[in-house]
Coordinates of C-alpha atoms and ligand atoms in Angstrom, one line a residue:
X1 CA 213.1 124.9 -31.0
X2 CA 211.9 121.3 -31.3
X3 CA 208.5 121.1 -33.0
X4 CA 206.3 118.1 -33.0
X5 CA 204.3 117.0 -36.1
X6 CA 201.2 114.9 -35.6
X7 CA 200.2 113.0 -38.8
X8 CA 197.0 111.1 -39.0
X9 CA 196.9 109.1 -42.3
X10 CA 194.0 106.8 -43.0
X11 CA 192.7 104.5 -45.7
X12 CA 190.1 101.8 -46.2
X13 CA 192.1 98.8 -47.2
X14 CA 189.4 96.2 -46.6
X15 CA 186.5 95.5 -44.3
X16 CA 185.1 92.4 -42.5
X17 CA 181.7 91.2 -43.7
X18 CA 181.2 94.2 -46.0
X19 CA 182.2 97.9 -45.4
X20 CA 181.7 97.3 -41.7
X21 CA 184.8 97.0 -39.6
X22 CA 188.6 96.6 -39.8
X23 CA 189.5 93.2 -38.3
X24 CA 192.0 93.2 -35.3
X25 CA 194.5 91.2 -37.4
X26 CA 194.8 94.0 -39.9
X27 CA 195.5 96.5 -37.1
X28 CA 198.2 94.2 -35.7
X29 CA 199.9 94.1 -39.1
X30 CA 199.9 97.9 -39.2
X31 CA 201.3 98.1 -35.7
X32 CA 204.1 95.7 -36.4
X33 CA 205.0 97.6 -39.7
X34 CA 205.1 100.9 -37.9
X35 CA 207.2 99.6 -35.1
X36 CA 209.7 97.9 -37.4
X37 CA 209.9 100.5 -40.1
X38 CA 208.9 103.7 -38.3
X39 CA 210.1 103.5 -34.7
X40 CA 213.2 101.3 -35.1
X41 CA 214.4 103.4 -38.1
X42 CA 213.7 106.6 -36.1
X43 CA 211.3 108.0 -38.7
X44 CA 208.5 108.5 -36.2
X45 CA 208.6 108.9 -32.4
X46 CA 205.3 107.3 -31.5
X47 CA 202.1 105.9 -33.1
X48 CA 198.7 104.7 -32.4
X49 CA 196.7 102.4 -34.7
X50 CA 192.9 102.3 -34.5
X51 CA 189.9 102.1 -36.7
X52 CA 186.5 103.7 -37.3
X53 CA 184.3 101.3 -39.1
X54 CA 186.2 100.0 -42.2
X55 CA 188.8 102.8 -42.1
X56 CA 192.3 102.0 -40.8
X57 CA 193.8 105.1 -39.0
X58 CA 197.5 105.6 -38.4
X59 CA 198.3 108.3 -35.9
X60 CA 202.0 109.1 -35.9
X61 CA 204.2 111.7 -34.2
X62 CA 207.6 112.9 -35.4
X63 CA 209.8 115.9 -35.8
X64 CA 210.1 115.8 -39.6
X65 CA 207.4 118.4 -40.4
X66 CA 204.3 118.1 -42.6
X67 CA 204.3 116.4 -46.0
X68 CA 207.5 114.5 -45.2
X69 CA 208.2 111.9 -47.8
X70 CA 209.6 109.3 -45.4
X71 CA 206.5 109.6 -43.1
X72 CA 204.1 109.4 -46.0
X73 CA 205.9 106.5 -47.5
X74 CA 205.8 104.7 -44.2
X75 CA 202.1 105.1 -44.1
X76 CA 201.7 104.1 -47.8
X77 CA 203.9 100.9 -47.2
X78 CA 201.8 100.1 -44.2
X79 CA 198.6 100.2 -46.2
X80 CA 200.2 98.2 -49.0
X81 CA 201.3 95.4 -46.5
X82 CA 197.8 95.5 -45.0
X83 CA 196.2 95.3 -48.4
X84 CA 198.2 92.2 -49.3
X85 CA 196.8 90.4 -46.2
X86 CA 193.3 91.8 -46.9
X87 CA 193.5 90.4 -50.5
X88 CA 194.7 87.0 -49.3
X89 CA 192.0 86.9 -46.7
X90 CA 189.5 88.1 -49.3
X91 CA 188.4 91.0 -47.0
X92 CA 185.7 93.1 -48.7
X93 CA 187.0 96.0 -50.8
X94 CA 190.6 95.1 -50.2
X95 CA 192.9 98.0 -51.1
X96 CA 189.9 100.1 -52.1
X97 CA 191.4 103.5 -51.1
X98 CA 194.8 103.0 -52.7
X99 CA 194.2 104.6 -56.0
X100 CA 197.6 104.1 -57.6
X101 CA 200.0 101.2 -57.8
X102 CA 203.1 103.0 -56.7
X103 CA 204.0 105.7 -54.1
X104 CA 204.8 109.1 -55.7
X105 CA 206.4 111.0 -52.8
X106 CA 203.2 112.1 -51.0
X107 CA 200.0 110.2 -50.1
X108 CA 198.0 113.3 -51.1
X109 CA 196.0 112.6 -54.2
X110 CA 196.7 108.9 -54.0
X111 CA 193.6 107.9 -52.1
X112 CA 194.4 107.9 -48.3
X113 CA 193.1 110.8 -46.2
X114 CA 195.5 113.0 -44.2
X115 CA 195.4 115.5 -41.4
X116 CA 198.7 116.9 -40.2
X117 CA 199.7 119.7 -37.9
X118 CA 203.1 120.9 -36.6
X119 CA 203.0 122.4 -33.1
X120 CA 205.2 123.8 -30.5
X121 CA 204.3 121.7 -27.5
X122 CA 202.8 123.6 -24.6
X123 CA 203.5 122.8 -20.9
X124 CA 200.8 120.3 -21.2
X125 CA 199.3 119.6 -24.6
X126 CA 196.0 117.8 -24.9
X127 CA 195.4 116.5 -28.5
X128 CA 192.0 115.3 -29.6
X129 CA 191.7 113.1 -32.7
X130 CA 188.3 112.5 -34.3
X131 CA 187.6 109.9 -37.0
X132 CA 184.4 109.3 -38.9
X133 CA 183.0 106.6 -41.0
X134 CA 180.4 106.8 -43.8
X135 CA 180.6 110.6 -44.2
X136 CA 182.5 113.4 -45.8
X137 CA 185.0 116.2 -44.7
X138 CA 182.3 118.9 -44.4
X139 CA 180.7 116.8 -41.6
X140 CA 183.1 118.7 -39.4
X141 CA 181.7 122.1 -40.5
X142 CA 178.9 122.4 -38.0
X143 CA 180.8 121.1 -34.9
X144 CA 184.0 123.2 -35.7
X145 CA 181.8 126.3 -36.1
X146 CA 180.1 125.6 -32.8
X147 CA 183.4 124.8 -31.0
X148 CA 185.4 127.9 -32.3
X149 CA 182.7 130.5 -33.0
X150 CA 179.5 129.8 -31.1
X151 CA 179.5 131.3 -27.5
X152 CA 176.4 129.2 -26.8
X153 CA 178.6 126.1 -27.2
X154 CA 182.0 127.4 -26.0
X155 CA 181.8 129.4 -22.8
X156 CA 185.5 130.3 -23.2
X157 CA 184.7 132.6 -26.1
X158 CA 183.0 134.8 -23.5
X159 CA 184.8 133.9 -20.3
X160 CA 188.5 133.2 -21.3
X161 CA 190.5 136.4 -22.1
X162 CA 192.8 134.2 -24.3
X163 CA 189.8 133.1 -26.5
X164 CA 187.6 136.3 -26.7
X165 CA 189.5 137.6 -29.8
X166 CA 188.1 134.6 -31.8
X167 CA 189.5 132.3 -34.4
X168 CA 190.4 132.2 -38.1
X169 CA 188.9 129.6 -40.4
X170 CA 190.4 128.3 -43.7
X171 CA 187.6 127.3 -46.0
X172 CA 188.2 125.0 -48.9
X173 CA 186.0 124.7 -52.1
X174 CA 186.5 120.9 -52.4
X175 CA 185.7 120.8 -56.1
X176 CA 187.6 123.9 -57.3
X177 CA 190.5 123.6 -54.8
X178 CA 190.3 127.3 -53.8
X179 CA 190.8 128.4 -50.3
X180 CA 189.4 131.5 -48.4
X181 CA 190.2 132.7 -44.9
X182 CA 187.5 134.2 -42.7
X183 CA 187.8 135.5 -39.1
X184 CA 185.2 135.3 -36.4
X185 CA 183.4 137.0 -34.7
X186 CA 183.7 139.8 -37.3
X187 CA 182.8 137.6 -40.3
X188 CA 180.6 135.1 -38.5
X189 CA 177.7 135.5 -40.9
X190 CA 179.8 135.3 -44.1
X191 CA 181.4 132.2 -42.7
X192 CA 178.0 130.6 -42.2
X193 CA 177.0 131.6 -45.7
X194 CA 179.8 129.4 -47.0
X195 CA 180.1 126.5 -44.6
X196 CA 176.4 125.9 -44.5
X197 CA 176.8 124.6 -48.1
X198 CA 178.3 121.4 -47.0
X199 CA 178.2 119.9 -50.5
X200 CA 180.9 122.4 -51.6
X201 CA 182.7 124.0 -48.7
X202 CA 184.7 122.3 -45.9
X203 CA 186.6 123.8 -43.0
X204 CA 190.3 122.8 -43.5
X205 CA 192.0 124.5 -40.6
X206 CA 191.3 126.7 -37.6
X207 CA 193.8 129.1 -36.1
X208 CA 193.9 131.5 -33.1
X209 CA 193.6 135.1 -34.3
X210 CA 196.5 137.4 -33.9
X211 CA 200.1 137.3 -34.8
X212 CA 201.2 134.0 -33.2
X213 CA 203.4 131.7 -35.4
X214 CA 201.4 128.9 -37.0
X215 CA 202.8 126.2 -34.7
X216 CA 201.3 128.1 -31.7
X217 CA 198.1 129.4 -33.4
X218 CA 197.0 126.1 -35.0
X219 CA 193.9 124.8 -33.3
X220 CA 192.3 122.3 -35.7
X221 CA 193.0 120.5 -39.0
X222 CA 190.6 118.4 -41.0
X223 CA 191.4 115.9 -43.7
X224 CA 189.6 117.2 -46.8
X225 CA 190.6 114.7 -49.5
X226 CA 187.6 113.8 -51.7
X227 CA 188.2 110.2 -52.6
X228 CA 185.6 110.0 -55.3
X229 CA 186.5 113.3 -56.9
X230 CA 190.1 112.0 -57.0
X231 CA 189.1 108.7 -58.5
X232 CA 186.5 110.2 -60.8
X233 CA 184.1 107.5 -59.8
X234 CA 182.5 106.0 -56.6
X235 CA 185.1 104.2 -54.6
X236 CA 183.9 104.8 -51.0
X237 CA 183.1 107.8 -48.8
X238 CA 185.9 110.1 -47.7
X239 CA 185.5 109.2 -44.0
X240 CA 187.5 112.1 -42.6
X241 CA 189.7 112.6 -39.6
X242 CA 190.4 115.8 -37.6
X243 CA 193.0 116.8 -35.1
X244 CA 191.9 119.4 -32.5
X245 CA 194.0 121.0 -29.7
X246 CA 192.2 121.8 -26.5
X247 CA 192.6 123.8 -23.2
X248 CA 194.7 126.8 -22.2
X249 CA 193.4 129.4 -24.6
X250 CA 191.9 126.8 -27.0
X251 CA 188.4 125.5 -26.2
X252 CA 188.3 123.1 -23.3
X253 CA 188.0 119.4 -24.1
X254 CA 184.4 119.4 -22.9
X255 CA 183.7 122.4 -25.1
X256 CA 185.1 120.6 -28.1
X257 CA 183.0 117.5 -27.3
X258 CA 179.9 119.7 -26.8
X259 CA 180.2 120.5 -30.6
X260 CA 179.2 117.0 -31.4
X261 CA 176.2 116.8 -29.0
X262 CA 173.5 117.5 -31.6
X263 CA 173.9 114.4 -33.8
X264 CA 173.7 116.6 -36.8
X265 CA 172.7 115.5 -40.3
X266 CA 175.5 114.7 -42.7
X267 CA 175.9 113.1 -46.2
X268 CA 177.3 109.6 -46.6
X269 CA 175.7 106.5 -45.0
X270 CA 174.6 103.8 -47.5
X271 CA 176.5 104.0 -50.8
X272 CA 177.6 107.5 -49.9
X273 CA 174.2 108.6 -51.1
X274 CA 172.1 109.3 -48.0
X275 CA 171.7 111.9 -45.2
X276 CA 171.6 110.7 -41.7
X277 CA 172.7 111.8 -38.2
X278 CA 176.4 111.7 -37.2
X279 CA 176.3 109.5 -34.1
X280 CA 179.2 110.0 -31.6
X281 CA 180.1 106.5 -30.3
X282 CA 182.8 104.7 -28.3
X283 CA 185.7 103.0 -30.2
X284 CA 184.0 99.7 -29.6
X285 CA 180.7 100.9 -31.2
X286 CA 182.4 102.2 -34.3
X287 CA 180.7 99.5 -36.4
X288 CA 178.2 101.0 -38.9
X289 CA 175.7 98.2 -39.4
X290 CA 172.1 99.4 -39.9
X291 CA 171.9 100.4 -43.6
X292 CA 175.7 100.6 -43.3
X293 CA 175.4 103.2 -40.7
X294 CA 174.3 105.5 -39.3
X295 CA 177.4 107.6 -39.9
X296 CA 179.7 107.4 -36.8
X297 CA 182.3 109.5 -35.2
X298 CA 184.8 108.5 -32.5
X299 CA 187.0 110.8 -30.4
X300 CA 190.4 109.9 -28.9
X301 CA 192.0 112.1 -26.2
X302 CA 195.8 112.1 -25.8
X303 CA 198.4 114.1 -24.0
X304 CA 201.5 114.8 -26.0
X305 CA 204.9 114.8 -24.1
X306 CA 208.0 115.4 -26.2
X307 CA 206.5 113.7 -29.2
X308 CA 205.1 110.7 -27.2
X309 CA 201.4 110.0 -27.1
X310 CA 199.9 109.3 -23.7
X311 CA 196.4 107.8 -24.0
X312 CA 194.0 107.5 -25.5
X313 CA 190.9 108.2 -23.5
X314 CA 187.8 107.0 -25.5
X315 CA 186.0 110.4 -25.4
X316 CA 182.5 109.5 -26.4
X317 CA 182.4 106.4 -24.2
X318 CA 180.4 108.3 -21.6
X319 CA 176.8 108.3 -20.5
X320 CA 176.6 112.1 -21.1
X321 CA 176.3 111.2 -24.9
X322 CA 173.5 108.7 -24.4
X323 CA 170.8 111.3 -25.1
X324 CA 172.6 112.3 -28.3
X325 CA 172.8 108.7 -29.4
X326 CA 169.2 108.1 -28.6
X327 CA 168.2 111.2 -30.7
X328 CA 170.4 109.9 -33.5
X329 CA 168.6 106.5 -33.4
X330 CA 165.2 108.2 -33.5
X331 CA 166.3 110.5 -36.4
X332 CA 167.9 107.5 -38.2
X333 CA 164.6 105.6 -38.1
X334 CA 162.6 108.5 -39.3
X335 CA 165.0 109.3 -42.2
X336 CA 165.1 105.6 -43.3
X337 CA 161.3 105.7 -43.9
X338 CA 161.9 108.1 -46.8
X339 CA 163.7 105.3 -48.6
X340 CA 165.0 106.6 -52.0
X341 CA 163.4 110.0 -51.6
X342 CA 165.2 113.3 -50.9
X343 CA 166.1 114.7 -48.5
X344 CA 167.1 111.2 -47.1
X345 CA 168.8 110.6 -50.5
X346 CA 171.4 113.3 -51.2
X347 CA 170.9 115.9 -53.9
X348 CA 171.6 115.3 -57.6
X349 CA 174.9 117.2 -57.4
X350 CA 176.2 115.0 -54.6
X351 CA 175.1 111.9 -56.5
X352 CA 177.4 112.7 -59.3
X353 CA 180.2 110.7 -57.8
X354 CA 178.1 107.6 -57.0
X355 CA 176.9 104.8 -59.1
X356 CA 173.5 106.4 -59.8
X357 CA 174.5 108.3 -63.0
X358 CA 175.1 104.9 -64.6
X359 CA 171.4 103.9 -63.8
X360 CA 170.1 107.2 -65.2
X361 CA 172.2 106.9 -68.3
X362 CA 170.1 103.9 -69.4
X363 CA 166.9 106.0 -69.1
X364 CA 168.1 108.9 -71.2
X365 CA 166.7 107.6 -74.5
X366 CA 163.3 107.2 -72.9
X367 CA 162.9 111.0 -72.6
X368 CA 161.1 112.6 -75.6
X369 CA 160.5 116.2 -76.3
X370 CA 157.2 117.5 -75.0
X371 CA 155.2 119.1 -77.8
Ligands
F6R401 C1 179.6 103.8 -48.1 C2 180.0 102.4 -48.2 C3 178.9 101.3 -48.3 C4 178.9 100.7 -49.7 C5 177.8 99.7 -49.9 C6 177.8 99.0 -51.3 O1 180.7 104.6 -48.0 O2 181.1 102.1 -48.3 O3 177.7 101.8 -47.9 O4 178.7 101.8 -50.7 O5 178.0 98.7 -48.9 O6 179.0 98.5 -51.5 P1 179.4 97.7 -52.8 O7 179.0 98.5 -54.0 O8 180.9 97.5 -52.6 O9 178.7 96.4 -52.7
MG402 MG1 185.0 100.0 -47.3
MG403 MG1 184.7 103.8 -44.5

């Protein structure tokens, strides 16, 4: 049985005019590198290079399985070549996400974010790829809950006999690196008790319930690398990607997209320190400008055929998301008026990995015991 692995590996290796956008030249360098060192050398079958804000995203397909050293090295070398150009051009934050000088067998823990899934291709296999800028992995908690567990979002949970059994969620404690698996609808309330705490828990994977093998059951995977926790200091926000399968027993593409229709509040935005609405935008509008934001998400729709990617369709480039965007703009404006006050500014715990502790350190001697 031939299985296909979809690997989306991303890094911020430099932005134009600040942490705003990946220039076209940089994407072209990545494309050339992947063509020459990936396709020609038969390491990967296909690829698609894109960006969300200042994050460079390498989507690749192959039959080498997850965590493959050659695929990871290919991505790493691509980022290194892009960084060299970014440094020469003095792009802003050149090489910011490459935390080590040399590749150590896997990009995990080295700075880049990664979402990978191995699947048995169906008769027709729609694959949806989502990429965010100026936010963190748990930004996907609310939408993935709605998509896979909320019948008010996903009609298929009620109407499709292949979906009524529900889904299984892997939940990661992003600080302690502990994982728990919960199943819905049975443990719906307990699931919410965890994933509502977005500062600690992130949905890592979603599977169909039952006894299907993982390559058939896998429904979604989120990149959960915490860049600043890895680096031990503020480097940039994690800016996660997610891969979601749709149709034929999985939620329909429209049910998946419906999960992003609120424009829900997430952490990130300016200096990774502010809460704001996650605005679904077209690929062209993935340019976080006002106050380095607001946080953005783009969606790319592909069809997979024997490891080849057909597409993408720019999923949020549609008037049906105008109202969501309008709401996001109103909420953005309202949140901004709070300036440095919570809840616009994130909680103290979330600020731990920003530059604020350095400011507070200076004030420590000023505090005297109250008699
Ligand atoms: C957030 C982000 C930006 C920067 C901000 C300050 O993830 O990347 O909001 O934090 O532009 O950047 P520096 O400190 O590089 O001037
Ligand atoms: Mg940046
Ligand atoms: Mg970014």
